[in-house]
Coordinates of C-alpha atoms and ligand atoms in Angstrom, one line a residue:
Chain A
X253 CA -9.2 -17.8 -29.0
X254 CA -6.2 -19.1 -31.5
X255 CA -5.4 -14.9 -30.9
X256 CA -5.3 -15.5 -27.1
X257 CA -3.7 -18.8 -27.2
X258 CA -0.9 -17.2 -29.5
X259 CA -0.8 -14.5 -26.8
X260 CA -0.8 -16.9 -24.4
X261 CA 2.4 -19.0 -25.8
X262 CA 4.1 -15.4 -27.0
X263 CA 3.9 -14.3 -22.8
X264 CA 5.1 -17.8 -21.8
X265 CA 7.8 -17.3 -24.0
X266 CA 8.4 -13.9 -22.6
X267 CA 8.3 -14.9 -18.7
X268 CA 9.0 -18.6 -18.9
X269 CA 7.2 -21.3 -17.7
X270 CA 7.1 -21.0 -14.1
X271 CA 4.7 -21.1 -11.4
X272 CA 6.3 -18.0 -10.3
X273 CA 5.6 -16.2 -13.5
X274 CA 2.4 -16.6 -13.7
X275 CA 1.2 -13.9 -12.3
X276 CA 2.9 -11.6 -14.9
X277 CA 1.1 -14.1 -17.7
X278 CA -2.1 -13.2 -16.5
X279 CA -1.5 -9.4 -16.2
X280 CA -0.5 -9.9 -19.7
X281 CA -4.0 -11.7 -20.9
X282 CA -5.8 -9.6 -18.7
X283 CA -3.9 -6.1 -20.3
X284 CA -5.4 -7.1 -24.4
X285 CA -8.4 -9.1 -23.5
X286 CA -9.4 -6.9 -20.0
X287 CA -10.7 -10.4 -18.9
X288 CA -9.6 -14.5 -18.2
X289 CA -12.4 -16.6 -19.5
X290 CA -12.1 -20.3 -18.3
X291 CA -11.5 -21.5 -21.3
X292 CA -8.2 -18.6 -21.5
X293 CA -7.7 -19.8 -17.8
X294 CA -6.9 -23.5 -19.2
X295 CA -5.1 -22.5 -21.9
X296 CA -2.4 -20.7 -19.9
X297 CA -2.6 -23.9 -17.2
X298 CA -1.9 -26.3 -20.0
X299 CA 0.8 -23.7 -21.3
X300 CA 3.1 -23.6 -17.9
X301 CA 2.2 -27.2 -17.3
X302 CA -0.2 -26.5 -14.1
X303 CA -3.4 -27.2 -13.0
X304 CA -6.4 -25.6 -14.1
X305 CA -8.0 -25.3 -10.6
X306 CA -4.4 -23.9 -8.8
X307 CA -5.0 -21.3 -12.4
X308 CA -8.2 -20.4 -11.1
X309 CA -7.8 -20.0 -7.8
X310 CA -4.8 -18.1 -7.9
X311 CA -6.1 -15.7 -10.9
X312 CA -10.0 -15.1 -8.3
X313 CA -8.1 -13.9 -6.0
X314 CA -6.9 -10.6 -7.7
X315 CA -9.5 -8.0 -8.4
X316 CA -7.7 -6.5 -11.2
X317 CA -8.1 -9.7 -12.9
X318 CA -11.2 -9.9 -13.9
X319 CA -13.0 -13.6 -15.2
X320 CA -16.3 -11.4 -16.4
X321 CA -16.1 -10.0 -19.8
X322 CA -15.4 -6.7 -19.2
X323 CA -15.7 -3.5 -21.9
X324 CA -12.6 -2.3 -24.0
X325 CA -12.2 0.9 -20.6
X326 CA -12.3 -0.5 -18.0
X327 CA -13.9 2.5 -15.3
X328 CA -12.9 1.9 -11.8
X329 CA -14.4 4.5 -8.9
X330 CA -12.6 4.7 -5.7
X331 CA -15.6 4.0 -2.6
X332 CA -13.3 4.1 0.0
X333 CA -14.1 6.6 3.0
X334 CA -12.5 9.8 1.4
X335 CA -13.5 9.7 -2.0
X336 CA -17.3 8.3 -0.3
X337 CA -16.9 11.8 1.5
X338 CA -16.1 14.1 -0.9
X339 CA -18.8 13.0 -3.9
X340 CA -17.8 9.7 -5.1
X341 CA -22.0 9.0 -4.9
X342 CA -22.4 12.2 -7.4
X343 CA -20.0 10.7 -9.6
X344 CA -21.2 7.8 -9.9
X345 CA -24.3 9.0 -10.6
X346 CA -23.3 11.0 -13.6
X347 CA -21.5 8.1 -15.4
X348 CA -24.6 5.8 -14.7
X349 CA -26.5 8.5 -16.4
X350 CA -24.3 8.7 -19.3
X351 CA -23.2 5.3 -19.9
X352 CA -26.9 3.8 -18.9
X353 CA -25.0 0.9 -16.8
X354 CA -24.8 -0.1 -12.9
X355 CA -22.3 -1.3 -11.2
X356 CA -20.7 -4.2 -12.6
X357 CA -21.9 -4.2 -16.0
X358 CA -20.6 -3.4 -19.8
X359 CA -22.2 -1.4 -22.0
X360 CA -24.4 -3.4 -25.1
X361 CA -21.3 -1.9 -27.6
X362 CA -18.8 -3.6 -25.2
X363 CA -17.1 -0.2 -25.0
X364 CA -16.6 0.7 -21.0
X365 CA -17.4 -1.5 -18.0
X366 CA -18.0 0.4 -14.4
X367 CA -16.7 -0.7 -10.9
X368 CA -16.1 0.2 -8.3
X369 CA -12.9 -0.5 -6.3
X370 CA -10.7 0.1 -3.1
X371 CA -8.9 3.0 -1.8
X372 CA -6.7 4.4 -4.9
X373 CA -4.1 6.2 -3.3
X374 CA -5.1 9.9 -4.2
X375 CA -7.3 10.9 -1.5
X376 CA -5.2 13.7 -1.3
X377 CA -7.4 14.6 -4.5
X378 CA -10.5 12.8 -4.0
X379 CA -12.6 11.9 -5.5
X380 CA -10.4 10.0 -8.2
X381 CA -11.0 6.7 -10.6
X382 CA -8.7 4.9 -13.2
X383 CA -9.9 4.1 -16.4
X384 CA -7.7 1.2 -18.0
X385 CA -3.9 2.2 -16.2
X386 CA -5.3 5.9 -16.5
X387 CA -5.7 8.0 -13.2
X388 CA -8.3 10.7 -12.7
X389 CA -8.9 12.8 -10.2
X390 CA -10.3 15.8 -7.7
X391 CA -13.2 14.9 -10.5
X392 CA -15.8 16.5 -10.3
X393 CA -20.0 16.1 -12.3
X394 CA -18.8 18.2 -14.7
X395 CA -14.8 17.0 -15.8
X396 CA -15.8 13.2 -15.5
X397 CA -18.9 14.3 -18.2
X398 CA -16.2 16.4 -20.3
X399 CA -13.5 12.8 -19.6
X400 CA -15.9 10.0 -20.9
X401 CA -17.2 12.3 -23.7
X402 CA -13.5 12.3 -24.6
X403 CA -14.1 7.9 -24.3
X404 CA -16.7 7.9 -26.1
X405 CA -15.5 9.8 -29.4
X406 CA -12.2 7.8 -29.2
Chain B
X64 CA 13.1 14.6 28.4
X65 CA 13.2 14.8 24.7
X66 CA 10.3 15.1 23.5
X67 CA 9.8 17.2 21.3
X68 CA 5.7 17.6 21.4
X69 CA 5.8 20.4 18.1
X70 CA 5.4 20.5 14.6
X71 CA 8.6 20.2 12.7
X72 CA 8.7 21.0 9.2
X73 CA 11.3 18.7 7.7
X74 CA 12.6 18.3 4.1
X75 CA 14.5 15.4 3.3
X76 CA 13.4 13.1 1.6
X77 CA 12.7 15.3 -1.5
X78 CA 15.5 17.0 -1.6
X79 CA 18.1 16.3 -4.8
X80 CA 18.9 13.2 -5.7
X81 CA 21.2 14.1 -8.1
X82 CA 24.3 12.8 -6.3
X83 CA 23.1 9.0 -6.3
X84 CA 26.1 7.9 -8.3
X85 CA 28.3 9.4 -5.8
X86 CA 26.3 7.9 -2.8
X87 CA 26.4 4.7 -4.2
X88 CA 30.4 4.3 -5.0
X89 CA 31.5 5.5 -1.9
X90 CA 29.5 3.9 0.3
X91 CA 30.2 0.5 -0.8
X92 CA 33.9 0.9 -0.7
X93 CA 32.7 1.0 3.1
X94 CA 32.9 -1.7 5.5
X95 CA 29.6 -3.7 5.7
X96 CA 30.0 -4.2 9.3
X97 CA 30.6 -0.4 10.0
X98 CA 27.3 0.5 7.5
X99 CA 25.0 -1.8 9.7
X100 CA 26.7 -0.1 12.5
X101 CA 25.3 3.4 11.4
X102 CA 22.0 2.3 10.7
X103 CA 21.6 0.8 13.6
X104 CA 22.8 3.6 15.5
X105 CA 20.3 5.9 13.5
X106 CA 17.6 4.0 15.6
X107 CA 16.0 4.3 12.3
X108 CA 12.0 1.7 12.3
X109 CA 10.0 0.6 9.5
X110 CA 8.1 3.2 7.4
X111 CA 5.6 0.4 6.2
X112 CA 3.3 0.3 9.3
X113 CA 5.0 -2.5 11.6
X114 CA 8.3 -0.1 12.8
X115 CA 10.9 -3.2 12.9
X116 CA 14.4 -1.5 13.1
X117 CA 15.4 -1.5 9.7
X118 CA 19.4 -2.0 10.7
X119 CA 18.6 -5.5 12.6
X120 CA 16.7 -6.5 9.9
X121 CA 19.7 -6.1 7.3
X122 CA 21.7 -7.1 9.9
X123 CA 19.8 -10.8 10.4
X124 CA 20.1 -10.8 7.0
X125 CA 23.3 -10.6 6.3
X126 CA 24.1 -13.3 8.6
X127 CA 21.8 -15.4 6.8
X128 CA 24.0 -18.2 4.9
X129 CA 22.0 -18.7 1.8
X130 CA 23.3 -19.6 -1.7
X131 CA 21.2 -16.2 -3.2
X132 CA 19.2 -13.2 -1.5
X133 CA 16.4 -10.7 -2.7
X134 CA 15.9 -7.5 -1.8
X135 CA 12.4 -6.4 -2.2
X136 CA 11.0 -2.8 -2.4
X137 CA 7.6 -2.7 -1.0
X138 CA 5.6 -0.4 -3.5
X139 CA 1.8 -2.0 -2.7
X140 CA 1.1 1.2 -1.0
X141 CA -2.4 0.0 -0.3
X142 CA -3.4 1.1 2.9
X143 CA -6.1 4.0 2.8
X144 CA -4.8 7.2 3.3
X145 CA -2.0 6.3 2.0
X146 CA -0.1 8.2 -0.8
X147 CA 3.3 8.8 0.0
X148 CA 5.4 5.8 -1.7
X149 CA 4.2 7.1 -5.0
X150 CA 5.3 10.4 -4.7
X151 CA 8.9 8.8 -3.6
X152 CA 8.7 6.7 -6.9
X153 CA 8.0 9.3 -8.8
X154 CA 9.9 12.0 -7.7
X155 CA 13.6 10.8 -5.9
X156 CA 13.6 7.4 -7.6
X157 CA 16.9 7.3 -7.6
X158 CA 17.2 7.7 -3.8
X159 CA 15.1 4.5 -3.5
X160 CA 17.0 2.2 -6.6
X161 CA 20.7 3.5 -4.5
X162 CA 19.1 2.1 -1.0
X163 CA 18.4 -1.7 -2.2
X164 CA 21.4 -1.5 -3.5
X165 CA 24.1 -0.5 -0.8
X166 CA 21.0 -2.8 1.1
X167 CA 22.6 -5.5 -1.5
X168 CA 26.0 -4.9 -0.5
X169 CA 25.4 -5.3 2.7
X170 CA 23.2 -8.4 2.6
X171 CA 25.3 -10.1 -0.2
X172 CA 22.0 -10.3 -2.1
X173 CA 22.3 -9.5 -6.0
X174 CA 19.0 -9.4 -7.3
X175 CA 16.2 -7.8 -6.4
X176 CA 12.4 -6.5 -6.9
X177 CA 10.4 -3.5 -6.6
X178 CA 6.3 -4.7 -6.4
X179 CA 4.5 -2.1 -7.6
X180 CA 0.6 -2.1 -6.6
X181 CA -1.7 -2.6 -9.7
X182 CA -3.2 1.0 -9.3
X183 CA 0.1 2.5 -9.9
X184 CA 0.6 0.8 -13.5
X185 CA 0.9 4.2 -15.2
X186 CA 4.5 4.6 -12.7
X187 CA 5.9 1.7 -14.6
X188 CA 7.9 2.8 -17.4
X189 CA 9.4 5.6 -16.5
X190 CA 10.4 3.2 -12.9
X191 CA 11.6 1.2 -15.6
X192 CA 13.1 3.8 -17.3
X193 CA 15.5 4.8 -13.6
X194 CA 16.4 0.7 -13.2
X195 CA 18.3 1.2 -16.9
X196 CA 20.2 3.9 -16.2
X197 CA 20.8 2.6 -12.7
X198 CA 21.6 -1.1 -13.8
X199 CA 23.9 0.8 -16.3
X200 CA 25.6 2.5 -13.7
X201 CA 26.0 -0.5 -11.8
X202 CA 27.4 -2.3 -14.7
X203 CA 29.9 0.9 -15.0
X204 CA 31.6 0.2 -11.7
X205 CA 31.3 -3.3 -11.7
X206 CA 28.1 -3.4 -9.1
X207 CA 26.8 -6.7 -9.7
X208 CA 23.0 -5.8 -8.6
X209 CA 19.5 -6.0 -10.8
X210 CA 16.2 -4.8 -10.0
X211 CA 13.1 -5.5 -11.6
X212 CA 9.5 -4.8 -10.7
X213 CA 7.1 -7.3 -10.1
X214 CA 3.5 -5.9 -11.0
X215 CA 0.6 -6.3 -7.9
X216 CA -3.3 -6.5 -9.4
X217 CA -5.5 -4.9 -6.9
X218 CA -5.0 -6.9 -3.7
X219 CA -4.6 -4.7 -0.1
X220 CA -3.1 -8.2 1.4
X221 CA -0.8 -8.6 -0.8
X222 CA 1.4 -5.5 1.3
X223 CA 1.7 -8.1 3.8
X224 CA 5.2 -9.3 3.2
X225 CA 4.6 -12.7 3.4
X226 CA 1.5 -12.8 1.2
X227 CA 3.6 -11.1 -1.2
X228 CA 6.3 -13.3 -1.6
X229 CA 3.3 -15.3 -2.3
X230 CA 1.9 -13.2 -4.8
X231 CA 5.4 -13.3 -6.7
X232 CA 6.2 -16.6 -6.5
X233 CA 2.8 -17.5 -8.4
X234 CA 0.1 -17.6 -6.1
X235 CA -3.3 -16.4 -3.9
X236 CA -1.8 -13.5 -1.8
X237 CA -2.5 -15.5 1.8
X238 CA 0.2 -14.5 4.4
X239 CA 2.3 -17.4 5.5
X240 CA 3.0 -17.9 9.2
X241 CA 6.1 -16.7 10.9
X242 CA 8.0 -17.2 12.2
X243 CA 9.6 -17.8 9.6
X244 CA 10.8 -14.6 9.0
X245 CA 12.0 -13.1 5.0
X246 CA 15.2 -12.8 6.3
X247 CA 15.8 -16.3 7.4
X248 CA 13.1 -17.2 4.3
X249 CA 11.5 -15.5 2.4
X250 CA 11.4 -15.2 -0.7
X251 CA 11.2 -18.7 -3.0
X252 CA 12.3 -20.0 0.5
X253 CA 15.7 -17.2 0.0
X254 CA 16.8 -14.8 2.7
X255 CA 14.4 -11.7 1.7
X256 CA 14.8 -8.4 3.1
X257 CA 11.6 -6.5 2.7
X258 CA 11.6 -2.8 3.4
X259 CA 9.0 0.1 3.0
X260 CA 9.7 2.9 -0.1
X261 CA 9.4 5.3 2.4
X262 CA 12.7 3.2 4.6
X263 CA 14.7 2.5 1.5
X264 CA 14.4 6.3 1.2
X265 CA 15.1 7.1 4.4
X266 CA 18.7 5.0 4.3
X267 CA 19.7 6.9 1.5
X268 CA 19.7 10.1 3.7
X269 CA 21.4 8.2 6.5
X270 CA 24.3 6.7 4.1
X271 CA 24.7 10.2 2.7
X272 CA 24.1 12.3 5.9
X273 CA 24.9 10.2 8.5
X274 CA 23.1 8.7 11.4
X275 CA 24.0 11.9 13.6
X276 CA 22.0 14.0 11.4
X277 CA 18.5 11.4 11.1
X278 CA 18.9 10.7 15.0
X279 CA 18.9 14.2 16.2
X280 CA 15.6 14.5 14.8
X281 CA 12.0 13.3 16.1
X282 CA 12.1 12.3 20.1
X283 CA 13.4 9.0 22.0
X284 CA 12.0 5.7 20.5
X285 CA 10.9 7.7 17.5
X286 CA 14.0 8.8 15.7
X287 CA 14.6 11.1 12.9
X288 CA 11.5 12.3 10.3
X289 CA 8.0 10.6 8.4
X290 CA 6.1 11.3 5.2
X291 CA 2.4 12.3 6.2
X292 CA -0.1 11.5 3.9
X293 CA -2.5 14.4 4.8
X294 CA -6.7 13.8 3.7
X295 CA -10.3 14.5 4.3
X296 CA -11.8 17.4 6.2
X297 CA -8.8 19.8 6.0
X298 CA -7.9 23.3 3.6
X299 CA -4.4 21.4 2.9
X300 CA -4.7 17.9 1.9
X301 CA -1.2 16.5 0.6
X302 CA 1.9 14.7 1.4
X303 CA 4.1 16.3 4.4
X304 CA 7.9 15.1 5.7
X305 CA 7.4 16.0 9.5
X306 CA 9.3 15.2 12.4
X307 CA 8.0 12.4 14.4
X308 CA 7.4 12.7 17.9
X309 CA 4.4 15.5 17.6
X310 CA 1.3 16.0 19.8
X311 CA -1.8 15.6 17.8
X312 CA -3.3 18.9 18.5
X313 CA -0.2 20.4 16.7
X314 CA -1.0 18.5 14.1
X315 CA -5.0 19.6 13.9
X316 CA -3.9 22.5 14.9
X317 CA -1.7 23.1 11.3
X318 CA -4.2 20.9 9.1
X319 CA -7.3 21.2 10.8
X320 CA -10.5 23.3 9.3
X321 CA -10.9 24.4 12.7
X322 CA -13.8 22.0 13.3
X323 CA -11.6 18.9 13.5
X324 CA -14.5 15.8 14.9
X325 CA -11.5 13.7 14.9
X326 CA -8.5 11.8 12.9
X327 CA -7.5 8.6 12.2
X328 CA -4.1 7.5 12.4
X329 CA -2.1 5.0 10.9
X330 CA -5.8 4.5 7.6
X331 CA -8.6 2.0 8.3
X332 CA -6.4 -1.0 10.5
X333 CA -5.3 2.3 12.6
X334 CA -6.8 3.8 15.4
X335 CA -9.4 6.8 15.5
X336 CA -8.8 9.7 18.2
X337 CA -11.2 12.1 19.4
X338 CA -11.0 15.7 19.8
X339 CA -10.5 14.6 23.5
X340 CA -7.7 13.1 23.2
X341 CA -5.6 15.4 21.0
X342 CA -3.2 16.9 23.7
X343 CA -2.6 13.6 24.7
X344 CA -1.6 11.8 22.1
X345 CA 1.9 11.9 20.2
X346 CA 2.4 10.4 16.7
X347 CA 5.5 7.9 16.6
X348 CA 6.3 4.4 17.7
X349 CA 5.3 2.8 21.1
X350 CA 7.6 3.0 23.8
X351 CA 7.3 7.1 25.0
X352 CA 8.0 8.0 28.2
X353 CA 4.1 9.7 28.9
X354 CA 1.0 9.7 26.7
X355 CA -0.4 8.4 24.0
X356 CA 2.0 7.2 21.1
X357 CA 0.4 6.4 17.6
X358 CA 2.5 5.0 15.0
X359 CA 1.4 5.3 11.7
X360 CA 2.4 3.9 8.1
X361 CA 2.0 8.3 8.2
X362 CA -2.0 8.0 6.9
X363 CA -3.9 11.1 8.8
X364 CA -7.3 11.4 7.9
X365 CA -8.7 14.2 8.9
X366 CA -12.9 14.7 9.7
X367 CA -15.1 17.4 10.9
X368 CA -18.1 17.7 12.6
X369 CA -20.1 16.8 9.7
X370 CA -19.3 13.5 9.6
X371 CA -20.9 10.3 11.0
X372 CA -18.6 7.6 12.8
X373 CA -21.1 5.2 11.8
X374 CA -20.7 6.5 7.8
X375 CA -16.7 5.9 8.3
X376 CA -16.7 2.8 10.0
X377 CA -19.0 1.2 8.0
X378 CA -16.9 2.2 5.1
X379 CA -13.7 0.7 6.5
X380 CA -15.9 -3.0 7.7
X381 CA -16.2 -3.2 4.1
X382 CA -12.8 -2.5 3.0
X383 CA -12.2 -5.0 5.3
X384 CA -14.2 -7.5 4.7
X385 CA -13.0 -7.3 1.0
X386 CA -9.7 -7.3 1.7
X387 CA -9.8 -10.3 4.3
X388 CA -7.7 -12.8 2.3
X389 CA -10.2 -15.2 3.8
X390 CA -7.6 -17.6 5.0
X391 CA -8.1 -18.0 8.6
X392 CA -11.8 -18.0 10.2
X393 CA -11.5 -14.9 12.7
X394 CA -11.2 -12.5 10.0
X395 CA -13.2 -14.0 7.4
X396 CA -16.2 -14.8 9.4
X397 CA -15.3 -11.6 11.8
X398 CA -15.6 -9.0 9.5
X399 CA -19.0 -10.1 8.0
X400 CA -20.0 -10.0 10.9
X401 CA -18.9 -7.7 12.0
X402 CA -20.7 -5.1 9.5
X403 CA -23.8 -6.7 9.4
X404 CA -23.6 -6.4 13.2
X405 CA -23.3 -2.6 12.9
X406 CA -25.9 -1.8 10.8
X407 CA -28.5 -4.2 12.8
X408 CA -27.6 -2.2 15.6
X409 CA -28.2 1.1 13.5
X410 CA -31.5 0.1 12.3
X411 CA -32.2 -1.3 15.4
X412 CA -33.2 -5.5 14.9
X413 CA -29.6 -5.3 17.7
X414 CA -30.1 -3.6 21.2
X415 CA -27.3 -0.8 21.8
X416 CA -25.9 -3.5 24.3
X417 CA -25.0 -5.7 21.3
X418 CA -21.8 -3.6 20.5
X419 CA -19.9 -4.9 23.5
X420 CA -20.5 -8.2 21.9
X421 CA -19.6 -6.9 18.5
X422 CA -16.5 -5.3 20.9
X423 CA -15.1 -9.0 22.3
X424 CA -15.2 -10.5 19.0
X425 CA -12.3 -8.4 17.8
X426 CA -10.8 -8.8 20.4
X427 CA -10.6 -12.1 19.6
X428 CA -9.9 -10.9 16.0
X429 CA -6.9 -9.6 17.5
X430 CA -5.3 -12.9 19.2
X431 CA -6.7 -15.5 17.1
X432 CA -6.2 -14.4 13.3
X433 CA -3.1 -15.2 11.2
X434 CA -2.3 -11.5 10.2
X435 CA -2.2 -8.2 10.7
X436 CA -5.0 -7.7 9.1
X437 CA -7.6 -9.4 11.0
X438 CA -5.5 -8.3 13.9
X439 CA -5.7 -4.5 13.5
X440 CA -9.7 -4.6 12.8
X441 CA -10.1 -4.2 16.7
X442 CA -8.0 -0.5 16.3
X443 CA -10.2 0.9 14.5
X444 CA -13.1 -0.9 15.8
X445 CA -13.0 0.0 19.1
X446 CA -11.7 3.7 19.1
X447 CA -14.5 4.3 17.2
X448 CA -17.2 2.7 18.7
X449 CA -16.0 3.8 22.3
X450 CA -15.4 7.1 21.6
X451 CA -18.6 7.7 19.3
X452 CA -21.5 4.6 20.6
X453 CA -24.0 7.8 20.3
X454 CA -23.3 7.8 16.5
X455 CA -23.3 4.3 15.9
X456 CA -27.1 3.6 17.5
X457 CA -29.4 6.5 16.6
Ligands
FMN192 C1 -2.4 -6.0 5.7 C2 -1.5 -5.4 5.9 C3 -0.9 -4.7 5.0 C4 0.1 -4.1 4.6 N1 0.9 -3.1 3.6 C5 1.7 -2.8 3.5 C6 2.1 -1.4 2.4 O1 1.1 -1.4 1.5 N2 3.3 -1.8 2.1 C7 4.0 -1.9 2.5 O2 5.6 -1.0 2.6 N3 4.3 -2.7 3.9 C8 3.4 -2.7 4.1 N4 2.8 -4.0 5.7 C9 3.8 -4.3 6.6 C10 4.2 -5.2 6.0 O3 3.9 -6.5 5.8 C11 5.7 -4.9 6.2 O4 6.1 -5.3 7.8 C12 6.6 -3.9 5.5 O5 7.1 -3.7 4.2 C13 8.2 -4.2 6.4 O6 9.0 -3.4 5.8 P1 10.1 -1.8 6.9 O7 10.1 -2.8 8.0 O8 10.6 -1.1 5.8 O9 8.5 -1.4 7.3 C14 1.5 -4.5 5.5 C15 1.0 -5.4 6.6 C16 0.0 -6.3 6.5 C17 -0.5 -6.8 7.9
SF4_193 S1 -6.1 -12.4 9.2 FE1 -7.3 -12.4 7.3 S2 -5.9 -11.5 5.8 FE2 -5.0 -11.8 7.6 S3 -4.7 -14.3 7.0 FE3 -6.6 -14.3 8.6 S4 -8.2 -14.0 7.1 FE4 -6.1 -13.6 6.0

């Protein structure tokens, strides 16, 4: 927790202690820790001098600001129409089979979380997914196996 | 009549940006009023979906009295089937930055932001480098202008201009009431000019080549070129710059797979056009002399005869239900009820004429929802249900 508090102070110093800097601070924490715990949000509220409910209300609005514990690598598979038509389910099944987790779950070693997301903007190269900030497109069950195997080794 | 009805390719947006320094310095030496007039006479309309005349927007902002003004580039690109703005920011970022600078010069804004969707975070480092280089040059020529990137965090509604500003102010991305419009009261209550990435890139073309060059392309009420994001059942998915005003039939002849059943024009918030209407549909802004014309943010999704239109609508409604900000009842409850409703009809739990009730509901949403998200659900819903009713039932 102390490490998190340090990070929050650092981010608040960098961006400023204003309401308008709340998103960059929240994003900075998620970048490092992958999610926002209740304690983290309370600490951010204290540091920025905002009501904790406001911080919570804002953070939970945004799908990339997770408040459930997430693994080191967050996999987000696009489920919008073109990806859905071009074999998204096949990709999802392959990943579920490899990691033995369902959508919304995290592996027991806390390494991977699996989520579905709305249009990633790669419809011309569907199906697509993000692993943290990295984009992978034109996926097939074969290529997704290769990609995940690399991450498993990391 | 100046309708072209032919598919014409163009190449302005992605063509050489190496002369941006020259264009910037040349343009900010010109008379502001003259520049506004040039932009107005080009008849450029916003490429983010709503199609507001860009020249008029800049004129209103230039006339607004505000101790601080802001320029915002809307790079939240979240409409399903749209992926052109990313390509612009990747390939010709300096055109966009230069256009933002010129906009600042004309309107008196000295500070600018690019609101970049979280899904495009991998672009940030390169874009920051381009901004550094741009700002360095501005300093050299004594032009006071600063650009910052503001990252989104995965919320489609933040593409709506006032939700975007709420988000930049550290709040939930909930659209505001309009008026006041952003040119009057925008980010931090200050006069703000917000434009789509592509709109800004077109202003670069206009200030480089003159308004006439742009105006001479396209058709009446829909001047210039537009980037189209083509996806779905097509042998050539990708990004294409085309003149506005073509017929959808021409488009399908070029991009279809020979078995095109319908085209979704304008993303999930746009319209689905069935095969029998390809000929009478033109792609451009409203107000053309004949036929149906559909404005579009450039999303063109093709569906062939293997696709179930029920699945398509189901997918859109799930998208809207998840992306509705939840602020107003017609949209929050409406999206959920529509999704439950079409499933109930499909499963036989509700009679077929229940679809008519749902159509009424979308009409209510169109009139009572607070922003474009809730208002436009009716577009895809009615165009799919009316044209493919059997597929909704059986
Ligand atoms: C739900 C919704 C989502 C929108 N998303 C975007 C977007 O991702 N990018 C964009 O440029 N405009 C988007 N818009 C339109 C903006 O509100 C605004 O009209 C536009 O940024 C103005 O720029 P323009 O005049 O250059 O098009 C959206 C509007 C609505 C209602
Ligand atoms: S129409 Fe939907 S997205 Fe728009 S303000 Fe209302 S609830 Fe929010």
